[in-house]
mmCIF file of C-alpha atoms in Angstrom:
data_model
loop_
_atom_site.group_PDB
_atom_site.id
_atom_site.type_symbol
_atom_site.label_atom_id
_atom_site.label_comp_id
_atom_site.label_asym_id
_atom_site.label_seq_id
_atom_site.Cartn_x
_atom_site.Cartn_y
_atom_site.Cartn_z
ATOM 1 C CA MET E 24 89.914 134.435 94.773
ATOM 2 C CA SER E 25 89.354 131.915 97.554
ATOM 3 C CA PHE E 26 91.849 129.990 99.662
ATOM 4 C CA LYS E 27 91.336 126.387 100.682
ATOM 5 C CA ILE E 28 92.954 124.712 103.691
ATOM 6 C CA ALA E 29 93.554 120.998 103.181
ATOM 7 C CA SER E 30 95.657 118.242 104.697
ATOM 8 C CA SER E 31 98.397 116.355 102.887
ATOM 9 C CA PRO E 32 99.143 114.875 100.439
ATOM 10 C CA HIS E 33 99.950 118.117 98.589
ATOM 11 C CA GLN E 34 100.886 117.919 94.896
ATOM 12 C CA HIS E 35 102.190 120.725 92.700
ATOM 13 C CA ASN E 36 99.838 119.949 89.824
ATOM 14 C CA GLN E 37 96.161 120.158 88.979
ATOM 15 C CA ARG E 38 95.375 116.511 89.733
ATOM 16 C CA SER E 39 93.113 115.699 92.647
ATOM 17 C CA THR E 40 93.992 113.148 95.330
ATOM 18 C CA ALA E 41 91.496 110.725 93.766
ATOM 19 C CA GLN E 42 93.181 111.037 90.355
ATOM 20 C CA ILE E 43 96.640 110.546 91.824
ATOM 21 C CA MET E 44 95.636 107.442 93.793
ATOM 22 C CA ARG E 45 93.871 106.031 90.740
ATOM 23 C CA LEU E 46 96.909 106.594 88.504
ATOM 24 C CA VAL E 47 99.206 104.889 91.031
ATOM 25 C CA THR E 48 96.822 101.929 91.160
ATOM 26 C CA LEU E 49 96.724 101.722 87.367
ATOM 27 C CA ALA E 50 100.535 101.845 87.224
ATOM 28 C CA CYS E 51 100.526 98.675 89.352
ATOM 29 C CA LEU E 52 98.519 96.800 86.712
ATOM 30 C CA PRO E 53 101.481 95.476 84.642
ATOM 31 C CA GLY E 54 103.001 93.976 87.778
ATOM 32 C CA ILE E 55 99.664 92.610 89.012
ATOM 33 C CA ILE E 56 98.920 90.925 85.688
ATOM 34 C CA LEU E 57 102.383 89.404 85.510
ATOM 35 C CA GLN E 58 102.158 88.329 89.154
ATOM 36 C CA ALA E 59 98.919 86.469 88.388
ATOM 37 C CA VAL E 60 100.525 84.852 85.343
ATOM 38 C CA MET E 61 103.683 83.872 87.232
ATOM 39 C CA PHE E 62 102.224 82.830 90.590
ATOM 40 C CA GLY E 63 98.596 81.932 89.945
ATOM 41 C CA TYR E 64 95.043 83.245 90.110
ATOM 42 C CA GLY E 65 95.139 83.681 93.874
ATOM 43 C CA VAL E 66 96.431 87.226 93.369
ATOM 44 C CA ILE E 67 93.096 88.288 91.841
ATOM 45 C CA ILE E 68 91.080 86.755 94.686
ATOM 46 C CA GLN E 69 93.265 88.432 97.324
ATOM 47 C CA LEU E 70 92.773 91.763 95.548
ATOM 48 C CA ALA E 71 88.993 91.381 95.572
ATOM 49 C CA LEU E 72 88.935 90.462 99.278
ATOM 50 C CA ALA E 73 91.253 93.349 100.190
ATOM 51 C CA ILE E 74 89.297 95.985 98.237
ATOM 52 C CA ILE E 75 85.940 94.907 99.679
ATOM 53 C CA THR E 76 87.366 94.864 103.211
ATOM 54 C CA ALA E 77 89.014 98.275 102.760
ATOM 55 C CA TRP E 78 85.829 99.936 101.507
ATOM 56 C CA CYS E 79 83.685 98.382 104.247
ATOM 57 C CA SER E 80 86.176 99.278 107.005
ATOM 58 C CA GLU E 81 86.572 102.842 105.786
ATOM 59 C CA ALA E 82 82.808 103.336 105.435
ATOM 60 C CA LEU E 83 82.199 101.977 108.942
ATOM 61 C CA ILE E 84 84.734 104.271 110.647
ATOM 62 C CA LEU E 85 83.681 107.314 108.624
ATOM 63 C CA ARG E 86 80.091 106.734 109.631
ATOM 64 C CA LEU E 87 81.104 106.435 113.292
ATOM 65 C CA ARG E 88 83.119 109.677 112.974
ATOM 66 C CA ASN E 89 80.166 111.432 111.285
ATOM 67 C CA LYS E 90 82.229 112.079 108.171
ATOM 68 C CA PRO E 91 80.907 112.000 104.588
ATOM 69 C CA VAL E 92 81.305 108.371 103.532
ATOM 70 C CA LEU E 93 80.938 108.431 99.762
ATOM 71 C CA ALA E 94 83.085 111.526 99.268
ATOM 72 C CA ARG E 95 85.968 110.040 101.285
ATOM 73 C CA LEU E 96 85.725 106.644 99.568
ATOM 74 C CA LYS E 97 86.035 108.376 96.222
ATOM 75 C CA ASP E 98 89.558 109.617 97.043
ATOM 76 C CA ASN E 99 90.793 106.049 96.231
ATOM 77 C CA SER E 100 93.282 105.995 99.111
ATOM 78 C CA ALA E 101 91.618 102.938 100.670
ATOM 79 C CA LEU E 102 91.665 101.259 97.270
ATOM 80 C CA LEU E 103 95.414 101.811 96.856
ATOM 81 C CA THR E 104 96.175 100.562 100.387
ATOM 82 C CA ALA E 105 94.189 97.393 99.686
ATOM 83 C CA VAL E 106 95.971 96.783 96.371
ATOM 84 C CA LEU E 107 99.464 97.240 97.832
ATOM 85 C CA LEU E 108 98.789 94.872 100.725
ATOM 86 C CA ALA E 109 97.109 92.239 98.539
ATOM 87 C CA ILE E 110 100.023 91.974 96.122
ATOM 88 C CA ALA E 111 102.554 91.881 98.971
ATOM 89 C CA ILE E 112 101.222 88.732 100.667
ATOM 90 C CA PRO E 113 101.382 85.159 99.307
ATOM 91 C CA PRO E 114 98.687 84.648 96.632
ATOM 92 C CA TYR E 115 97.283 81.543 98.332
ATOM 93 C CA ALA E 116 97.318 82.802 101.918
ATOM 94 C CA PRO E 117 94.074 82.023 103.809
ATOM 95 C CA TRP E 118 91.236 84.472 103.203
ATOM 96 C CA TRP E 119 91.105 85.723 106.774
ATOM 97 C CA LEU E 120 94.712 86.903 106.584
ATOM 98 C CA ILE E 121 94.047 89.621 104.016
ATOM 99 C CA VAL E 122 90.803 90.586 105.784
ATOM 100 C CA ILE E 123 92.582 91.092 109.130
ATOM 101 C CA GLY E 124 95.486 92.946 107.513
ATOM 102 C CA THR E 125 93.346 95.292 105.423
ATOM 103 C CA ALA E 126 90.985 96.101 108.302
ATOM 104 C CA PHE E 127 93.978 96.868 110.536
ATOM 105 C CA ALA E 128 95.545 99.116 107.881
ATOM 106 C CA ILE E 129 92.388 101.159 107.364
ATOM 107 C CA ILE E 130 90.975 101.285 110.893
ATOM 108 C CA MET E 131 94.029 101.326 113.156
ATOM 109 C CA VAL E 132 96.791 102.861 111.044
ATOM 110 C CA LYS E 133 94.802 105.308 108.917
ATOM 111 C CA GLN E 134 91.458 106.298 110.422
ATOM 112 C CA LEU E 135 92.368 106.280 114.122
ATOM 113 C CA TYR E 136 95.140 108.772 113.324
ATOM 114 C CA GLY E 137 92.583 111.079 111.726
ATOM 115 C CA GLY E 138 92.286 109.735 108.196
ATOM 116 C CA LEU E 139 94.197 110.478 105.014
ATOM 117 C CA GLY E 140 97.038 112.931 105.586
ATOM 118 C CA ASN E 141 97.391 112.273 109.308
ATOM 119 C CA ASN E 142 98.858 108.776 109.531
ATOM 120 C CA ILE E 143 102.559 108.681 110.381
ATOM 121 C CA PHE E 144 103.111 105.116 109.143
ATOM 122 C CA ASN E 145 102.429 103.577 105.760
ATOM 123 C CA PRO E 146 99.156 101.648 106.335
ATOM 124 C CA ALA E 147 99.922 98.760 103.975
ATOM 125 C CA MET E 148 103.375 98.143 105.448
ATOM 126 C CA ALA E 149 102.162 98.427 109.044
ATOM 127 C CA ALA E 150 99.536 95.783 108.274
ATOM 128 C CA TYR E 151 102.128 93.613 106.513
ATOM 129 C CA VAL E 152 104.386 93.669 109.582
ATOM 130 C CA LEU E 153 101.429 92.849 111.845
ATOM 131 C CA LEU E 154 100.619 89.790 109.720
ATOM 132 C CA LEU E 155 104.251 88.716 109.410
ATOM 133 C CA VAL E 156 104.839 88.865 113.161
ATOM 134 C CA SER E 157 101.478 87.349 114.121
ATOM 135 C CA PHE E 158 101.153 84.690 111.402
ATOM 136 C CA PRO E 159 104.677 83.891 110.145
ATOM 137 C CA LEU E 160 103.750 80.479 108.709
ATOM 138 C CA GLN E 161 100.901 81.773 106.562
ATOM 139 C CA MET E 162 102.955 84.771 105.419
ATOM 140 C CA THR E 163 105.754 82.589 104.068
ATOM 141 C CA GLN E 164 103.609 80.166 102.046
ATOM 142 C CA TRP E 165 104.691 81.444 98.645
ATOM 143 C CA LEU E 166 104.194 78.910 95.884
ATOM 144 C CA PRO E 167 106.935 78.512 93.261
ATOM 145 C CA PRO E 168 106.382 80.169 89.873
ATOM 146 C CA LEU E 169 104.040 78.242 87.594
ATOM 147 C CA SER E 170 106.968 76.992 85.509
ATOM 148 C CA LEU E 171 108.366 75.203 88.582
ATOM 149 C CA GLN E 172 105.110 73.973 90.119
ATOM 150 C CA SER E 173 104.547 70.223 90.206
ATOM 151 C CA ILE E 174 100.760 70.667 90.397
ATOM 152 C CA SER E 175 98.923 73.064 88.097
ATOM 153 C CA LEU E 176 96.038 75.034 89.604
ATOM 154 C CA THR E 177 92.835 76.216 87.946
ATOM 155 C CA PRO E 178 90.912 79.350 89.017
ATOM 156 C CA LEU E 179 88.559 77.080 90.983
ATOM 157 C CA ASP E 180 91.571 75.504 92.713
ATOM 158 C CA ALA E 181 92.687 78.991 93.718
ATOM 159 C CA VAL E 182 89.308 79.687 95.339
ATOM 160 C CA CYS E 183 89.356 76.354 97.200
ATOM 161 C CA SER E 184 92.951 76.858 98.365
ATOM 162 C CA ILE E 185 92.329 80.348 99.748
ATOM 163 C CA PHE E 186 89.097 79.487 101.546
ATOM 164 C CA SER E 187 89.918 75.939 102.711
ATOM 165 C CA GLN E 188 93.727 75.646 102.378
ATOM 166 C CA PHE E 189 93.203 72.659 100.074
ATOM 167 C CA SER E 190 92.820 72.612 96.309
ATOM 168 C CA CYS E 191 89.690 71.109 94.769
ATOM 169 C CA SER E 192 91.750 67.965 94.137
ATOM 170 C CA GLY E 193 92.649 67.715 97.838
ATOM 171 C CA PHE E 194 96.252 68.967 97.727
ATOM 172 C CA SER E 195 97.389 70.969 100.766
ATOM 173 C CA LEU E 196 99.410 74.172 100.497
ATOM 174 C CA SER E 197 102.539 72.353 101.680
ATOM 175 C CA GLN E 198 102.120 69.899 98.782
ATOM 176 C CA LEU E 199 101.515 72.738 96.352
ATOM 177 C CA GLN E 200 104.763 74.386 97.502
ATOM 178 C CA SER E 201 106.747 71.453 96.093
ATOM 179 C CA GLY E 202 108.585 72.157 92.863
ATOM 180 C CA ILE E 203 108.884 69.918 89.841
ATOM 181 C CA ASP E 204 111.631 67.944 91.618
ATOM 182 C CA GLY E 205 109.359 67.298 94.610
ATOM 183 C CA ILE E 206 111.409 69.533 96.932
ATOM 184 C CA SER E 207 109.567 72.188 98.932
ATOM 185 C CA MET E 208 110.478 75.615 97.537
ATOM 186 C CA ALA E 209 110.788 79.065 99.102
ATOM 187 C CA THR E 210 111.339 82.516 97.611
ATOM 188 C CA PRO E 211 114.814 83.208 96.161
ATOM 189 C CA LEU E 212 115.708 85.562 99.042
ATOM 190 C CA ASP E 213 114.660 83.001 101.642
ATOM 191 C CA THR E 214 116.405 80.160 99.801
ATOM 192 C CA LEU E 215 119.667 82.078 99.588
ATOM 193 C CA ARG E 216 119.591 83.067 103.266
ATOM 194 C CA THR E 217 118.865 79.473 104.338
ATOM 195 C CA ASP E 218 121.632 78.042 102.165
ATOM 196 C CA LEU E 219 124.218 80.535 103.415
ATOM 197 C CA ASN E 220 123.252 79.802 107.028
ATOM 198 C CA ARG E 221 123.779 76.106 106.299
ATOM 199 C CA GLY E 222 127.333 76.807 105.172
ATOM 200 C CA LEU E 223 126.805 76.623 101.408
ATOM 201 C CA THR E 224 128.547 79.110 99.159
ATOM 202 C CA LEU E 225 126.735 81.516 96.909
ATOM 203 C CA ASP E 226 127.667 79.522 93.792
ATOM 204 C CA GLU E 227 126.342 76.295 95.325
ATOM 205 C CA SER E 228 123.036 77.898 96.206
ATOM 206 C CA TRP E 229 122.831 79.481 92.762
ATOM 207 C CA GLN E 230 122.422 76.029 91.170
ATOM 208 C CA ARG E 231 118.872 75.663 92.502
ATOM 209 C CA PRO E 232 116.023 76.014 89.956
ATOM 210 C CA VAL E 233 114.478 78.861 91.956
ATOM 211 C CA PHE E 234 117.229 81.135 90.604
ATOM 212 C CA PHE E 235 117.313 82.475 87.058
ATOM 213 C CA ALA E 236 119.980 84.665 85.431
ATOM 214 C CA PHE E 237 121.021 87.159 88.133
ATOM 215 C CA ALA E 238 117.792 87.035 90.183
ATOM 216 C CA GLY E 239 114.947 84.645 91.000
ATOM 217 C CA THR E 240 112.780 82.679 88.596
ATOM 218 C CA GLY E 241 109.678 84.778 87.988
ATOM 219 C CA TRP E 242 110.768 87.533 90.357
ATOM 220 C CA LEU E 243 113.066 89.141 87.784
ATOM 221 C CA TRP E 244 110.201 89.779 85.354
ATOM 222 C CA LEU E 245 107.893 90.832 88.173
ATOM 223 C CA ASN E 246 110.355 93.500 89.310
ATOM 224 C CA LEU E 247 110.805 94.693 85.732
ATOM 225 C CA ALA E 248 107.030 95.112 85.434
ATOM 226 C CA TYR E 249 106.832 97.222 88.616
ATOM 227 C CA LEU E 250 109.881 99.170 87.437
ATOM 228 C CA ALA E 251 108.025 100.043 84.230
ATOM 229 C CA GLY E 252 105.013 101.197 86.236
ATOM 230 C CA GLY E 253 107.237 103.247 88.545
ATOM 231 C CA LEU E 254 108.974 104.984 85.659
ATOM 232 C CA LEU E 255 105.561 105.893 84.264
ATOM 233 C CA LEU E 256 104.674 107.540 87.583
ATOM 234 C CA ILE E 257 107.871 109.586 87.470
ATOM 235 C CA GLN E 258 107.229 110.581 83.854
ATOM 236 C CA GLN E 259 103.719 111.720 84.776
ATOM 237 C CA LYS E 260 105.122 113.646 87.784
ATOM 238 C CA ILE E 261 102.977 111.632 90.190
ATOM 239 C CA ILE E 262 106.020 110.791 92.344
ATOM 240 C CA SER E 263 109.448 112.363 92.744
ATOM 241 C CA TRP E 264 112.447 110.499 91.324
ATOM 242 C CA ARG E 265 114.468 111.204 94.460
ATOM 243 C CA ILE E 266 113.097 108.504 96.773
ATOM 244 C CA PRO E 267 113.234 105.521 94.375
ATOM 245 C CA VAL E 268 116.660 106.560 93.056
ATOM 246 C CA ALA E 269 117.991 106.924 96.601
ATOM 247 C CA VAL E 270 116.503 103.574 97.688
ATOM 248 C CA LEU E 271 117.887 101.657 94.711
ATOM 249 C CA GLY E 272 121.191 103.559 94.676
ATOM 250 C CA SER E 273 121.882 102.950 98.365
ATOM 251 C CA LEU E 274 121.015 99.256 98.064
ATOM 252 C CA PHE E 275 123.117 98.911 94.897
ATOM 253 C CA VAL E 276 126.222 100.526 96.411
ATOM 254 C CA LEU E 277 126.124 98.527 99.649
ATOM 255 C CA ALA E 278 125.465 95.241 97.836
ATOM 256 C CA ALA E 279 128.242 95.929 95.326
ATOM 257 C CA VAL E 280 130.830 96.759 98.007
ATOM 258 C CA SER E 281 129.938 93.723 100.148
ATOM 259 C CA SER E 282 129.950 91.430 97.116
ATOM 260 C CA LEU E 283 133.392 92.627 96.100
ATOM 261 C CA ALA E 284 134.633 92.110 99.655
ATOM 262 C CA SER E 285 133.216 88.578 99.966
ATOM 263 C CA SER E 286 131.655 87.139 96.817
ATOM 264 C CA ASP E 287 130.987 83.763 98.489
ATOM 265 C CA THR E 288 128.680 85.129 101.164
ATOM 266 C CA PHE E 289 127.095 88.306 99.734
ATOM 267 C CA ALA E 290 124.873 88.387 96.667
ATOM 268 C CA GLY E 291 125.560 90.972 94.001
ATOM 269 C CA PRO E 292 123.636 94.222 93.563
ATOM 270 C CA LEU E 293 121.494 93.021 90.644
ATOM 271 C CA PHE E 294 120.166 90.147 92.730
ATOM 272 C CA HIS E 295 119.048 92.567 95.442
ATOM 273 C CA LEU E 296 117.494 94.998 92.974
ATOM 274 C CA PHE E 297 115.446 92.396 91.087
ATOM 275 C CA SER E 298 114.419 90.009 93.868
ATOM 276 C CA GLY E 299 111.553 90.187 96.323
ATOM 277 C CA GLY E 300 109.508 93.380 96.449
ATOM 278 C CA THR E 301 112.332 95.795 95.609
ATOM 279 C CA MET E 302 110.791 97.724 92.720
ATOM 280 C CA LEU E 303 107.294 97.631 94.189
ATOM 281 C CA ALA E 304 108.552 99.096 97.464
ATOM 282 C CA ALA E 305 110.895 101.665 95.898
ATOM 283 C CA PHE E 306 108.342 103.187 93.493
ATOM 284 C CA PHE E 307 104.912 102.497 94.990
ATOM 285 C CA ILE E 308 105.317 102.217 98.780
ATOM 286 C CA ALA E 309 108.316 104.275 99.889
ATOM 287 C CA THR E 310 106.980 107.232 97.858
ATOM 288 C CA ASP E 311 103.759 107.486 99.893
ATOM 289 C CA PRO E 312 103.204 111.284 100.041
ATOM 290 C CA VAL E 313 101.826 111.169 103.593
ATOM 291 C CA SER E 314 104.394 109.094 105.493
ATOM 292 C CA ALA E 315 107.512 109.915 103.417
ATOM 293 C CA SER E 316 109.783 112.935 103.666
ATOM 294 C CA THR E 317 108.464 116.078 101.988
ATOM 295 C CA THR E 318 111.633 118.075 101.204
ATOM 296 C CA ASP E 319 113.829 117.450 98.164
ATOM 297 C CA LYS E 320 116.996 116.842 100.153
ATOM 298 C CA GLY E 321 115.073 114.928 102.810
ATOM 299 C CA ARG E 322 113.698 112.510 100.211
ATOM 300 C CA LEU E 323 117.237 111.558 99.249
ATOM 301 C CA TYR E 324 118.177 110.880 102.878
ATOM 302 C CA TYR E 325 114.911 109.048 103.486
ATOM 303 C CA GLY E 326 115.352 106.793 100.439
ATOM 304 C CA ALA E 327 119.009 106.112 101.200
ATOM 305 C CA LEU E 328 118.068 105.111 104.750
ATOM 306 C CA ILE E 329 115.508 102.619 103.431
ATOM 307 C CA GLY E 330 118.034 101.073 101.043
ATOM 308 C CA MET E 331 120.620 100.761 103.808
ATOM 309 C CA LEU E 332 118.118 99.153 106.214
ATOM 310 C CA VAL E 333 116.986 96.691 103.556
ATOM 311 C CA PHE E 334 120.565 95.610 102.920
ATOM 312 C CA LEU E 335 121.307 95.181 106.631
ATOM 313 C CA ILE E 336 118.115 93.278 107.446
ATOM 314 C CA ARG E 337 118.396 91.032 104.388
ATOM 315 C CA ASN E 338 121.937 90.035 105.235
ATOM 316 C CA PHE E 339 122.010 90.136 109.028
ATOM 317 C CA GLY E 340 118.394 90.197 110.201
ATOM 318 C CA GLY E 341 115.715 87.567 110.502
ATOM 319 C CA TYR E 342 113.537 88.508 107.515
ATOM 320 C CA PRO E 343 114.819 87.949 103.947
ATOM 321 C CA ASP E 344 112.703 90.653 102.275
ATOM 322 C CA ALA E 345 113.020 93.611 104.610
ATOM 323 C CA TYR E 346 111.126 96.439 102.957
ATOM 324 C CA ALA E 347 108.177 96.597 105.351
ATOM 325 C CA PHE E 348 110.426 96.956 108.390
ATOM 326 C CA ALA E 349 112.773 99.360 106.591
ATOM 327 C CA ILE E 350 109.941 101.657 105.492
ATOM 328 C CA LEU E 351 108.300 101.735 108.934
ATOM 329 C CA LEU E 352 111.623 102.533 110.607
ATOM 330 C CA ALA E 353 112.250 105.273 108.061
ATOM 331 C CA ASN E 354 108.734 106.655 108.660
ATOM 332 C CA MET E 355 109.762 107.281 112.280
ATOM 333 C CA THR E 356 112.633 109.490 111.160
ATOM 334 C CA VAL E 357 110.617 111.677 108.781
ATOM 335 C CA PRO E 358 109.906 114.537 111.248
ATOM 336 C CA LEU E 359 113.607 114.769 112.091
ATOM 337 C CA ILE E 360 114.696 114.563 108.448
ATOM 338 C CA ASP E 361 112.189 117.211 107.371
ATOM 339 C CA TYR E 362 113.202 119.518 110.235
ATOM 340 C CA TYR E 363 116.882 119.561 109.260
ATOM 341 C CA THR E 364 116.343 119.625 105.481
ATOM 342 C CA ARG E 365 113.515 122.135 105.129
ATOM 343 C CA PRO E 366 114.394 125.037 102.818
ATOM 344 C CA ARG E 367 115.453 128.311 104.425
ATOM 345 C CA THR E 368 112.672 130.880 104.526
ATOM 346 C CA TYR E 369 113.469 133.955 102.430
ATOM 347 C CA GLY E 370 114.921 136.676 104.656
ATOM 348 C CA HIS E 371 115.948 134.263 107.433
ATOM 349 C CA ARG E 372 119.442 133.099 108.159
ATOM 350 C CA ALA E 373 120.266 129.401 108.145
ATOM 351 C CA ARG E 374 120.440 127.616 111.502
ATOM 352 C CA SER E 375 124.158 127.011 111.027
ATOM 353 C CA GLU E 376 124.706 130.785 110.714
ATOM 354 C CA LEU E 377 122.961 131.457 114.015
ATOM 355 C CA LYS E 378 125.406 129.382 116.076
#
């Protein structure tokens, strides 16, 4: 018998890190396909740029650190980071945005901390926050869903828009953001926040075409697709149910209570659960085995903290979809959460008994 010392992530099954990362990436596919159908071909181009940049950045730093390049690239962690960042940014953002973000995630957030298992922050979310703070205009250029777009785009238009910020027909991104009524459109979360700040009621804002049923047009189905992928990960025991359940449960409870207290100014819980990147963040990002809590009880606290922060930032902060900030703030608390929730070692008394 031989013993092997290895860094996190540790999984209580026979799957390797490469298999786990690959399965998580594959579970994203339903959401990625639907995102391309709903919001255009730019998603596919951003994915290709992010993956190439991630592999090149990782190979460069590994070579400089005299580490085995091919073996480390095969663990698929760089691939997953690239995918998560690419699907989180606007599909028609300029090409250099995803290149800067992916390189920062791999080089600064992952490799400079020592590589996989040593980073204290989620690389994709750290890069997302960097881009959002540094390039707020480019990071908010979401086009409306295809059903609401006034100008249809071909795959060639997507290439032209990403690399030149103009479609092949000469339309700028600001023109492409106009809906079928000619009014410039934003995401449902951003639209609702703007309308409420202008003094409109929730019912008045709800009349806009960007909203559908109890969520946003296109965003409802997108969240359902990522929910399906997340449930598959739980069923396959790739992730623990505790973090996503705590994230969604905390957000649901806070949104429900606030909506009951003031239905004119606070959206209901279903809107929060099925708008923006809620399901993607709850199942695919918050559950990162390296930067998330590692104890069973700690995962519940960690997830509940993320849900609470999302609710507070969405309603009282400056960013409508708050998951990147919420996850990074929760990452900071992980050592403390794990310290106070770690299981008692057999034969040792609990800390509370020692006082």
